[in-house]
Short mmCIF file of C-alpha atoms and ligand atoms in Angstrom, two decimals:
data_model
loop_
_atom_site.label_atom_id
_atom_site.label_comp_id
_atom_site.label_asym_id
_atom_site.label_seq_id
_atom_site.Cartn_x
_atom_site.Cartn_y
_atom_site.Cartn_z
CA UNK A 421 -20.33 -7.16 -7.06
CA UNK A 422 -19.43 -6.44 -10.63
CA UNK A 423 -15.98 -6.20 -12.08
CA UNK A 424 -14.78 -2.66 -12.76
CA UNK A 425 -11.30 -3.23 -14.12
CA UNK A 426 -9.44 -6.36 -15.11
CA UNK A 427 -5.82 -6.85 -16.14
CA UNK A 428 -4.96 -10.20 -17.69
CA UNK A 429 -1.29 -11.21 -17.94
CA UNK A 430 -0.26 -7.65 -18.75
CA UNK A 431 3.36 -7.12 -19.73
CA UNK A 432 5.08 -3.89 -20.69
CA UNK A 433 8.60 -3.89 -22.11
CA UNK A 434 10.67 -0.81 -22.91
CA UNK A 435 13.18 -2.31 -25.33
CA UNK A 436 14.79 -5.23 -23.50
CA UNK A 437 13.66 -3.97 -20.08
CA UNK A 438 10.42 -5.42 -18.72
CA UNK A 439 8.77 -2.80 -16.45
CA UNK A 440 5.51 -4.72 -15.87
CA UNK A 441 5.67 -8.50 -15.98
CA UNK A 442 2.64 -10.80 -16.23
CA UNK A 443 0.36 -8.70 -14.01
CA UNK A 444 -3.20 -9.96 -13.51
CA UNK A 445 -5.65 -8.05 -11.32
CA UNK A 446 -9.39 -8.01 -10.78
CA UNK A 447 -10.81 -4.84 -9.25
CA UNK A 448 -14.44 -4.84 -8.11
CA UNK A 449 -16.85 -1.95 -8.49
CA UNK A 450 -16.52 0.44 -5.53
CA UNK A 451 -13.20 -0.95 -4.31
CA UNK A 452 -10.26 1.13 -3.14
CA UNK A 453 -7.18 -0.75 -4.31
CA UNK A 454 -3.68 0.44 -3.42
CA UNK A 455 -0.63 -0.60 -5.44
CA UNK A 456 2.34 -0.62 -3.05
CA UNK A 457 5.97 -1.21 -3.88
CA UNK A 458 9.45 0.30 -3.94
CA UNK A 459 10.66 2.89 -6.43
CA UNK A 460 10.97 1.52 -9.95
CA UNK A 461 8.80 -1.58 -9.37
CA UNK A 462 6.35 -0.60 -12.13
CA UNK A 463 3.52 1.15 -10.25
CA UNK A 464 3.30 4.23 -12.48
CA UNK A 465 3.66 2.12 -15.61
CA UNK A 466 0.74 -0.06 -14.46
CA UNK A 467 -1.40 3.06 -13.94
CA UNK A 468 -0.39 4.48 -17.31
CA UNK A 469 -1.37 1.18 -18.93
CA UNK A 470 -4.82 1.31 -17.30
CA UNK A 471 -5.24 4.97 -18.29
CA UNK A 472 -4.21 4.26 -21.89
CA UNK A 473 -1.12 6.47 -21.73
CA UNK A 474 0.90 3.35 -22.58
CA UNK A 475 0.03 0.35 -24.71
CA UNK A 476 0.87 -3.06 -23.21
CA UNK A 477 3.33 -5.32 -25.01
CA UNK A 478 1.16 -8.36 -24.17
CA UNK A 479 -2.04 -9.13 -22.28
CA UNK A 480 -5.33 -7.29 -22.05
CA UNK A 481 -7.08 -4.64 -19.97
CA UNK A 482 -10.85 -4.29 -19.57
CA UNK A 483 -12.83 -1.48 -17.93
CA UNK A 484 -16.53 -2.11 -17.22
CA UNK A 485 -16.20 -5.38 -19.14
CA UNK A 486 -15.11 -3.56 -22.28
CA UNK A 487 -11.65 -4.44 -23.62
CA UNK A 488 -9.67 -1.18 -23.80
CA UNK A 489 -6.20 -2.64 -24.50
CA UNK A 490 -5.43 -5.90 -26.26
CA UNK A 491 -2.44 -5.64 -28.59
CA UNK A 492 -2.91 -9.27 -29.64
CA UNK A 493 -6.23 -8.32 -31.23
CA UNK A 494 -5.23 -4.80 -32.21
CA UNK A 495 -7.57 -3.15 -29.69
CA UNK A 496 -6.56 0.17 -28.16
CA UNK A 497 -9.08 2.67 -26.76
CA UNK A 498 -7.62 6.18 -26.43
CA UNK A 499 -7.25 7.66 -22.88
CA UNK A 500 -9.98 10.29 -23.34
CA UNK A 501 -12.44 7.51 -24.23
CA UNK A 502 -11.79 5.45 -21.09
CA UNK A 503 -13.85 7.56 -18.63
CA UNK A 504 -10.98 7.80 -16.16
CA UNK A 505 -10.16 10.58 -13.69
CA UNK A 506 -6.50 10.95 -12.75
CA UNK A 507 -4.59 12.71 -9.99
CA UNK A 508 -0.81 12.77 -10.03
CA UNK A 509 2.01 13.65 -7.66
CA UNK A 510 2.77 16.91 -9.44
CA UNK A 511 -0.45 18.87 -9.19
CA UNK A 512 -0.58 19.51 -12.93
CA UNK A 513 -2.68 22.57 -12.20
CA UNK A 514 -2.42 25.35 -14.77
CA UNK A 515 -1.07 28.37 -12.88
CA UNK A 516 -2.37 30.98 -15.33
CA UNK A 517 -5.96 29.77 -14.95
CA UNK A 518 -8.46 30.32 -12.14
CA UNK A 519 -9.64 27.46 -9.97
CA UNK A 520 -12.88 27.40 -11.99
CA UNK A 521 -11.09 27.15 -15.34
CA UNK A 522 -8.77 24.41 -14.11
CA UNK A 523 -11.70 22.26 -13.07
CA UNK A 524 -13.75 23.20 -16.15
CA UNK A 525 -11.04 22.04 -18.53
CA UNK A 526 -12.06 18.36 -18.94
CA UNK A 527 -15.65 19.48 -19.57
CA UNK A 528 -14.63 22.08 -22.17
CA UNK A 529 -12.69 19.35 -23.98
CA UNK A 530 -15.96 17.37 -23.98
CA UNK A 531 -17.76 20.45 -25.37
CA UNK A 532 -19.86 21.08 -22.25
CA UNK A 533 -20.83 24.77 -22.17
CA UNK A 534 -22.84 27.44 -20.32
CA UNK A 535 -25.01 26.74 -17.28
CA UNK A 536 -24.38 23.00 -17.43
CA UNK A 537 -20.63 23.62 -17.25
CA UNK A 538 -20.93 26.07 -14.32
CA UNK A 539 -23.18 23.74 -12.38
CA UNK A 540 -20.91 20.73 -12.77
CA UNK A 541 -17.73 22.66 -11.88
CA UNK A 542 -19.52 24.08 -8.83
CA UNK A 543 -20.58 20.59 -7.75
CA UNK A 544 -17.08 19.14 -8.12
CA UNK A 545 -15.62 22.03 -6.10
CA UNK A 546 -18.23 21.48 -3.38
CA UNK A 547 -17.14 17.84 -3.10
CA UNK A 548 -13.58 18.94 -2.25
CA UNK A 549 -14.66 21.96 -0.18
CA UNK A 550 -13.35 24.66 -2.52
CA UNK A 551 -16.64 26.12 -3.79
CA UNK A 552 -15.80 29.56 -2.41
CA UNK A 553 -12.41 29.71 -4.15
CA UNK A 554 -13.54 29.36 -7.74
CA UNK A 555 -12.46 32.81 -8.89
CA UNK A 556 -9.02 32.62 -7.33
CA UNK A 557 -5.91 32.21 -9.41
CA UNK A 558 -4.40 28.76 -9.08
CA UNK A 559 -1.00 30.24 -8.17
CA UNK A 560 -2.51 31.74 -4.99
CA UNK A 561 -3.36 28.30 -3.59
CA UNK A 562 -1.53 26.22 -1.00
CA UNK A 563 -0.24 22.75 -1.85
CA UNK A 564 -3.22 21.09 -0.21
CA UNK A 565 -5.68 23.33 -2.05
CA UNK A 566 -3.95 22.67 -5.37
CA UNK A 567 -4.26 18.95 -4.79
CA UNK A 568 -7.98 19.44 -4.06
CA UNK A 569 -8.35 21.32 -7.35
CA UNK A 570 -6.64 18.40 -9.08
CA UNK A 571 -9.11 16.06 -7.38
CA UNK A 572 -12.11 18.18 -8.41
CA UNK A 573 -10.80 18.17 -11.99
CA UNK A 574 -10.51 14.37 -11.87
CA UNK A 575 -14.11 14.08 -10.60
CA UNK A 576 -15.85 16.66 -12.77
CA UNK A 577 -16.48 14.52 -15.83
CA UNK A 578 -18.09 11.71 -13.80
CA UNK A 579 -15.38 9.11 -14.30
CA UNK A 580 -16.06 5.42 -13.92
CA UNK A 581 -12.61 4.89 -12.39
CA UNK A 582 -10.22 7.13 -10.43
CA UNK A 583 -6.46 6.72 -10.65
CA UNK A 584 -4.13 8.31 -8.09
CA UNK A 585 -0.37 8.24 -8.52
CA UNK A 586 1.29 9.31 -5.23
CA UNK A 587 -1.00 12.35 -5.04
CA UNK A 588 0.02 13.34 -1.52
CA UNK A 589 3.76 12.80 -1.56
CA UNK A 590 4.62 16.48 -2.19
CA UNK A 591 2.74 17.62 0.91
CA UNK A 592 3.99 17.88 4.47
CA UNK A 593 3.14 15.08 6.90
CA UNK A 594 0.22 16.78 8.68
CA UNK A 595 -1.51 17.82 5.49
CA UNK A 596 -0.86 14.41 3.95
CA UNK A 597 -2.55 12.66 6.86
CA UNK A 598 -5.45 15.10 6.75
CA UNK A 599 -6.03 14.76 3.00
CA UNK A 600 -5.69 10.99 3.27
CA UNK A 601 -8.67 10.89 5.62
CA UNK A 602 -10.63 13.25 3.36
CA UNK A 603 -9.85 11.17 0.33
CA UNK A 604 -11.01 7.96 1.94
CA UNK A 605 -14.17 9.70 3.13
CA UNK A 606 -14.83 11.09 -0.34
CA UNK A 607 -14.36 7.67 -1.88
CA UNK A 608 -16.82 6.16 0.63
CA UNK A 609 -19.36 8.85 -0.18
CA UNK A 610 -19.07 8.63 -3.95
CA UNK A 611 -18.44 4.86 -4.09
CA UNK A 612 -16.02 5.51 -6.95
CA UNK A 613 -13.67 2.65 -7.73
CA UNK A 614 -10.17 3.91 -7.04
CA UNK A 615 -6.67 2.68 -7.77
CA UNK A 616 -4.04 4.43 -5.71
CA UNK A 617 -0.27 4.12 -6.07
CA UNK A 618 2.12 4.72 -3.19
CA UNK A 619 5.39 3.49 -1.72
CA UNK A 620 4.25 4.55 1.76
CA UNK A 621 2.94 1.51 3.67
CA UNK A 622 1.13 3.60 6.31
CA UNK A 623 -0.82 5.33 3.54
CA UNK A 624 -1.58 1.99 1.89
CA UNK A 625 -2.83 0.36 5.09
CA UNK A 626 -5.08 3.30 5.94
CA UNK A 627 -6.65 3.75 2.51
CA UNK A 628 -6.89 0.30 1.00
CA UNK A 629 -9.68 -2.23 0.87
CA UNK A 630 -7.04 -4.39 -0.78
CA UNK A 631 -3.32 -3.88 -1.30
CA UNK A 632 -1.42 -5.12 -4.33
CA UNK A 633 2.26 -5.51 -3.41
CA UNK A 634 4.59 -5.20 -6.42
CA UNK A 635 8.28 -5.93 -6.76
CA UNK A 636 10.39 -5.73 -9.93
CA UNK A 637 7.38 -5.51 -12.26
CA UNK A 638 5.50 -8.41 -10.69
CA UNK A 639 2.62 -8.76 -8.25
CA UNK A 640 3.92 -10.54 -5.14
CA UNK A 641 0.72 -10.65 -3.06
CA UNK A 642 -2.80 -9.21 -3.08
CA UNK A 643 -4.90 -9.00 0.06
CA UNK A 644 -6.60 -6.96 2.72
CA UNK A 645 -4.12 -4.95 4.82
CA UNK A 646 -4.66 -7.17 7.89
CA UNK A 647 -4.09 -10.31 5.79
CA UNK A 648 -0.78 -9.05 4.42
CA UNK A 649 0.29 -8.04 7.89
CA UNK A 650 -0.57 -11.37 9.49
CA UNK A 651 0.15 -13.77 6.63
CA UNK A 652 2.71 -12.40 4.18
CA UNK A 653 3.52 -14.93 1.47
CA UNK A 654 7.08 -13.66 1.00
CA UNK A 655 9.82 -12.01 3.01
CA UNK A 656 9.54 -9.00 0.72
CA UNK A 657 5.90 -8.44 1.74
CA UNK A 658 6.68 -8.89 5.46
CA UNK A 659 9.49 -6.34 5.21
CA UNK A 660 7.47 -3.88 3.20
CA UNK A 661 4.21 -3.96 5.11
CA UNK A 662 5.60 -3.90 8.66
CA UNK A 663 8.76 -3.56 10.72
CA UNK A 664 8.68 -7.20 11.81
CA UNK A 665 11.60 -9.17 13.20
CA UNK A 666 12.63 -11.53 10.40
CA UNK A 667 15.37 -14.11 10.95
CA UNK A 668 16.56 -17.50 9.83
CA UNK A 669 15.78 -20.58 11.89
CA UNK A 670 16.19 -24.34 11.67
CA UNK A 671 13.27 -26.76 11.94
CA UNK A 672 13.44 -29.13 14.92
CA UNK A 673 10.04 -30.79 14.52
CA UNK A 674 6.57 -30.17 13.20
CA UNK A 675 3.04 -31.24 13.98
CA UNK A 676 0.73 -31.42 11.01
CA UNK A 677 -2.04 -30.62 10.16
CA UNK A 678 -1.94 -27.91 12.88
CA UNK A 679 1.31 -26.51 11.52
CA UNK A 680 2.90 -26.06 14.98
CA UNK A 681 6.61 -26.02 14.33
CA UNK A 682 9.48 -26.13 16.82
CA UNK A 683 12.45 -24.08 15.72
CA UNK A 684 15.90 -23.05 16.86
CA UNK A 685 18.51 -20.58 15.66
CA UNK A 686 22.26 -20.88 15.49
CA UNK A 687 22.53 -18.22 18.18
CA UNK A 688 20.44 -20.34 20.55
CA UNK A 689 16.83 -19.14 20.21
CA UNK A 690 14.32 -21.93 20.76
CA UNK A 691 10.62 -21.24 20.11
CA UNK A 692 7.51 -22.42 18.26
CA UNK A 693 5.93 -20.86 15.20
CA UNK A 694 3.07 -21.57 12.82
CA UNK A 695 3.78 -22.81 9.31
CA UNK A 696 1.34 -23.35 6.43
CA UNK A 697 3.74 -25.63 4.59
CA UNK A 698 5.07 -29.07 5.47
CA UNK A 699 8.63 -28.84 6.79
CA UNK A 700 11.25 -31.37 7.83
CA UNK A 701 13.85 -31.51 10.54
CA UNK A 702 16.88 -29.50 9.52
CA UNK A 703 15.03 -27.28 6.98
CA UNK A 704 16.19 -23.68 7.05
CA UNK A 705 13.31 -21.22 7.06
CA UNK A 706 12.63 -17.54 7.59
CA UNK A 707 10.48 -16.57 10.57
CA UNK A 708 8.52 -13.39 11.23
CA UNK A 709 7.55 -12.02 14.66
CA UNK A 710 5.92 -8.61 14.93
CA UNK A 711 7.55 -6.48 17.65
CA UNK A 712 4.08 -5.54 18.92
CA UNK A 713 3.27 -9.24 19.54
CA UNK A 714 5.81 -9.46 22.35
CA UNK A 715 5.80 -8.65 26.04
CA UNK A 716 8.83 -7.40 27.93
CA UNK A 717 8.98 -7.52 31.71
CA UNK A 718 11.29 -7.60 34.70
CA UNK A 719 13.32 -10.78 35.02
CA UNK A 720 12.21 -13.07 37.86
CA UNK A 721 14.11 -16.23 36.94
CA UNK A 722 10.99 -18.22 35.94
CA UNK A 723 11.43 -20.74 33.15
CA UNK A 724 8.36 -19.76 31.06
CA UNK A 725 10.05 -16.61 29.91
CA UNK A 726 12.95 -16.03 27.62
CA UNK A 727 15.81 -14.23 29.25
CA UNK A 728 17.18 -11.32 27.28
CA UNK A 729 19.43 -8.31 27.69
CA UNK A 730 18.21 -4.82 26.86
CA UNK A 731 20.41 -3.21 24.20
CA UNK A 732 18.62 -0.04 23.14
CA UNK A 733 15.51 2.04 23.83
CA UNK A 734 13.93 4.33 21.24
CA UNK A 735 10.87 6.48 21.91
CA UNK A 736 8.57 6.68 18.89
CA UNK A 737 5.81 9.09 19.87
CA UNK A 738 3.02 6.95 21.27
CA UNK A 739 5.12 3.80 21.61
CA UNK A 740 8.58 2.67 22.68
CA UNK A 741 10.78 0.34 20.67
CA UNK A 742 13.22 -1.82 22.59
CA UNK A 743 16.04 -3.79 21.05
CA UNK A 744 17.05 -6.78 23.16
CA UNK A 745 19.67 -9.48 22.71
CA UNK A 746 17.89 -12.81 22.35
CA UNK A 747 19.95 -15.86 21.44
CA UNK A 748 22.94 -13.74 20.57
CA UNK A 749 21.12 -11.56 18.03
CA UNK A 750 19.13 -8.31 18.24
CA UNK A 751 15.34 -8.54 18.47
CA UNK A 752 12.81 -5.68 18.58
CA UNK A 753 9.84 -5.29 20.90
CA UNK A 754 7.31 -2.44 20.72
CA UNK A 755 5.42 -1.39 23.82
CA UNK A 756 2.45 0.95 23.41
CA UNK A 757 2.04 4.04 25.54
CA UNK A 758 4.48 5.70 27.91
CA UNK A 759 6.51 3.23 29.88
CA UNK A 760 8.93 3.64 32.72
CA UNK A 761 12.50 4.09 31.57
CA UNK A 762 14.47 0.87 31.27
CA UNK A 763 18.23 0.87 31.73
CA UNK A 764 20.29 -0.43 28.88
CA UNK A 765 22.17 -3.61 29.75
CA UNK A 766 19.40 -4.71 32.16
CA UNK A 767 18.20 -8.32 32.24
CA UNK A 768 14.63 -8.63 30.99
CA UNK A 769 12.21 -11.42 30.30
CA UNK A 770 10.54 -11.69 26.93
CA UNK A 771 7.41 -13.50 25.94
CA UNK A 772 6.20 -13.94 22.38
CA UNK A 773 2.41 -14.12 22.28
CA UNK A 774 1.37 -17.68 21.41
CA UNK A 775 0.48 -18.06 17.74
CA UNK A 776 2.20 -14.88 16.61
CA UNK A 777 5.47 -16.32 15.25
CA UNK A 778 5.08 -17.43 11.63
CA UNK A 779 7.25 -19.22 9.12
CA UNK A 780 7.34 -17.16 5.91
CA UNK A 781 6.67 -19.31 2.82
CA UNK A 782 9.89 -19.76 0.89
CA UNK A 783 10.43 -18.47 -2.64
CA UNK A 784 9.34 -21.15 -5.10
CA UNK A 785 7.49 -23.14 -2.40
CA UNK A 786 4.78 -20.50 -2.15
CA UNK A 787 1.21 -21.88 -2.33
N1 ATP B 1648 9.26 5.25 -21.11
C1 ATP B 1648 10.15 4.45 -20.50
N2 ATP B 1648 11.24 4.01 -21.14
C2 ATP B 1648 12.13 3.19 -20.53
N3 ATP B 1648 12.01 2.74 -19.27
C3 ATP B 1648 10.95 3.15 -18.57
C4 ATP B 1648 9.96 4.01 -19.13
N4 ATP B 1648 9.00 4.24 -18.19
C5 ATP B 1648 9.39 3.55 -17.11
N5 ATP B 1648 10.54 2.90 -17.32
C6 ATP B 1648 11.25 2.03 -16.36
O1 ATP B 1648 10.35 1.09 -15.85
C7 ATP B 1648 10.58 0.88 -14.45
C8 ATP B 1648 9.31 1.10 -13.68
O2 ATP B 1648 9.00 2.49 -13.70
P1 ATP B 1648 7.75 3.09 -12.95
O3 ATP B 1648 7.74 4.56 -13.22
O4 ATP B 1648 6.54 2.32 -13.33
O5 ATP B 1648 8.14 2.81 -11.45
P2 ATP B 1648 7.38 3.23 -10.11
O6 ATP B 1648 7.07 1.98 -9.39
O7 ATP B 1648 6.25 4.14 -10.43
O8 ATP B 1648 8.53 4.01 -9.33
P3 ATP B 1648 8.44 5.34 -8.40
O9 ATP B 1648 7.98 4.88 -7.04
O10 ATP B 1648 9.87 5.79 -8.35
O11 ATP B 1648 7.52 6.30 -9.04
C9 ATP B 1648 11.72 1.79 -14.08
O12 ATP B 1648 12.92 1.07 -14.04
C10 ATP B 1648 11.74 2.82 -15.18
O13 ATP B 1648 13.05 3.32 -15.38
MG1 MG B 1649 5.88 6.16 -10.02
#
């Protein structure tokens, strides 16, 4: 695979404030990369740097192995010369123009005219399923249609790279889920390298080949969605990517090289977890257990199970989330499907699937 876009130690400061801090990324040709992080963490700024709408303070950016930004060497390629298609949260569709004219705009700027122009606009509209709407005024379109027009406009000039900045966040949930599937399908079909920004983890997990998790201007972890879910390298990633139980525990003993670690909590939980790092008796660590990696059943007094008290039941569509008291602290368990109603206050037995509890690497001790 060849490299489509590379950021090397990119930093962007606005006065004394550093919005993007030492970001390095390598994006392969054909990849769908999602940048995920909370509001203000620098996602849009990173996109604007790639697009050439901002100039980095330090570092360099290359697209198709050509340096497009490198302030140290005085290199800056203007946005219109970077071959990039962009779709933003606000549709940025011109209301006074027809669908055709909106999509034709990037080609007109590039001095494409006549039959060639018509053919290419038609093709881009076919890709997004709007070929029959080309004469309509943009104001007459629904939100989902407007976002498709924006997508067709991003595709029409045959970009080498597509950038999406929260393109679906103005749409209602149903439409968002529908367009998300279409978008992924379109990307598969065209093979276009895409960078997609969102703060919605469900969107990130569904769309991404790889997710880049950002916090406060920095990249915290990069990996496939399943990797980030199973092996977060920081508490921030675990919290952002899932709704895992995360709590502090004290190391009792450890077996290396397997990494099997016996732990306890102050409230009286005793359990084993996996750790990638060497730990010592008495070390305080943070542990993650996904609520879907647990089993909850009727109490029968056997010693293999943990005895817990049911505190709360919440139905969540296709699953049920139970909060139980385990070792004097709340702990969540998710059970898929419809289950029989459980009475709050009831005694239950809890089992954590072997191998599913993990010690989260500590800040500064991260590999
Ligand atoms: N032109 C600017 N001048 C000064 N500060 C800026 C500028 N652009 C962005 N910032 C600051 O940089 C930080 C990162 O902004 P950015 O828009 O990249 O965040 P984001 O991750 O896209 O957030 P959101 O999810 O809310 O869109 C913010 O604190 C923002 O206020
Ligand atoms: Mg933003």
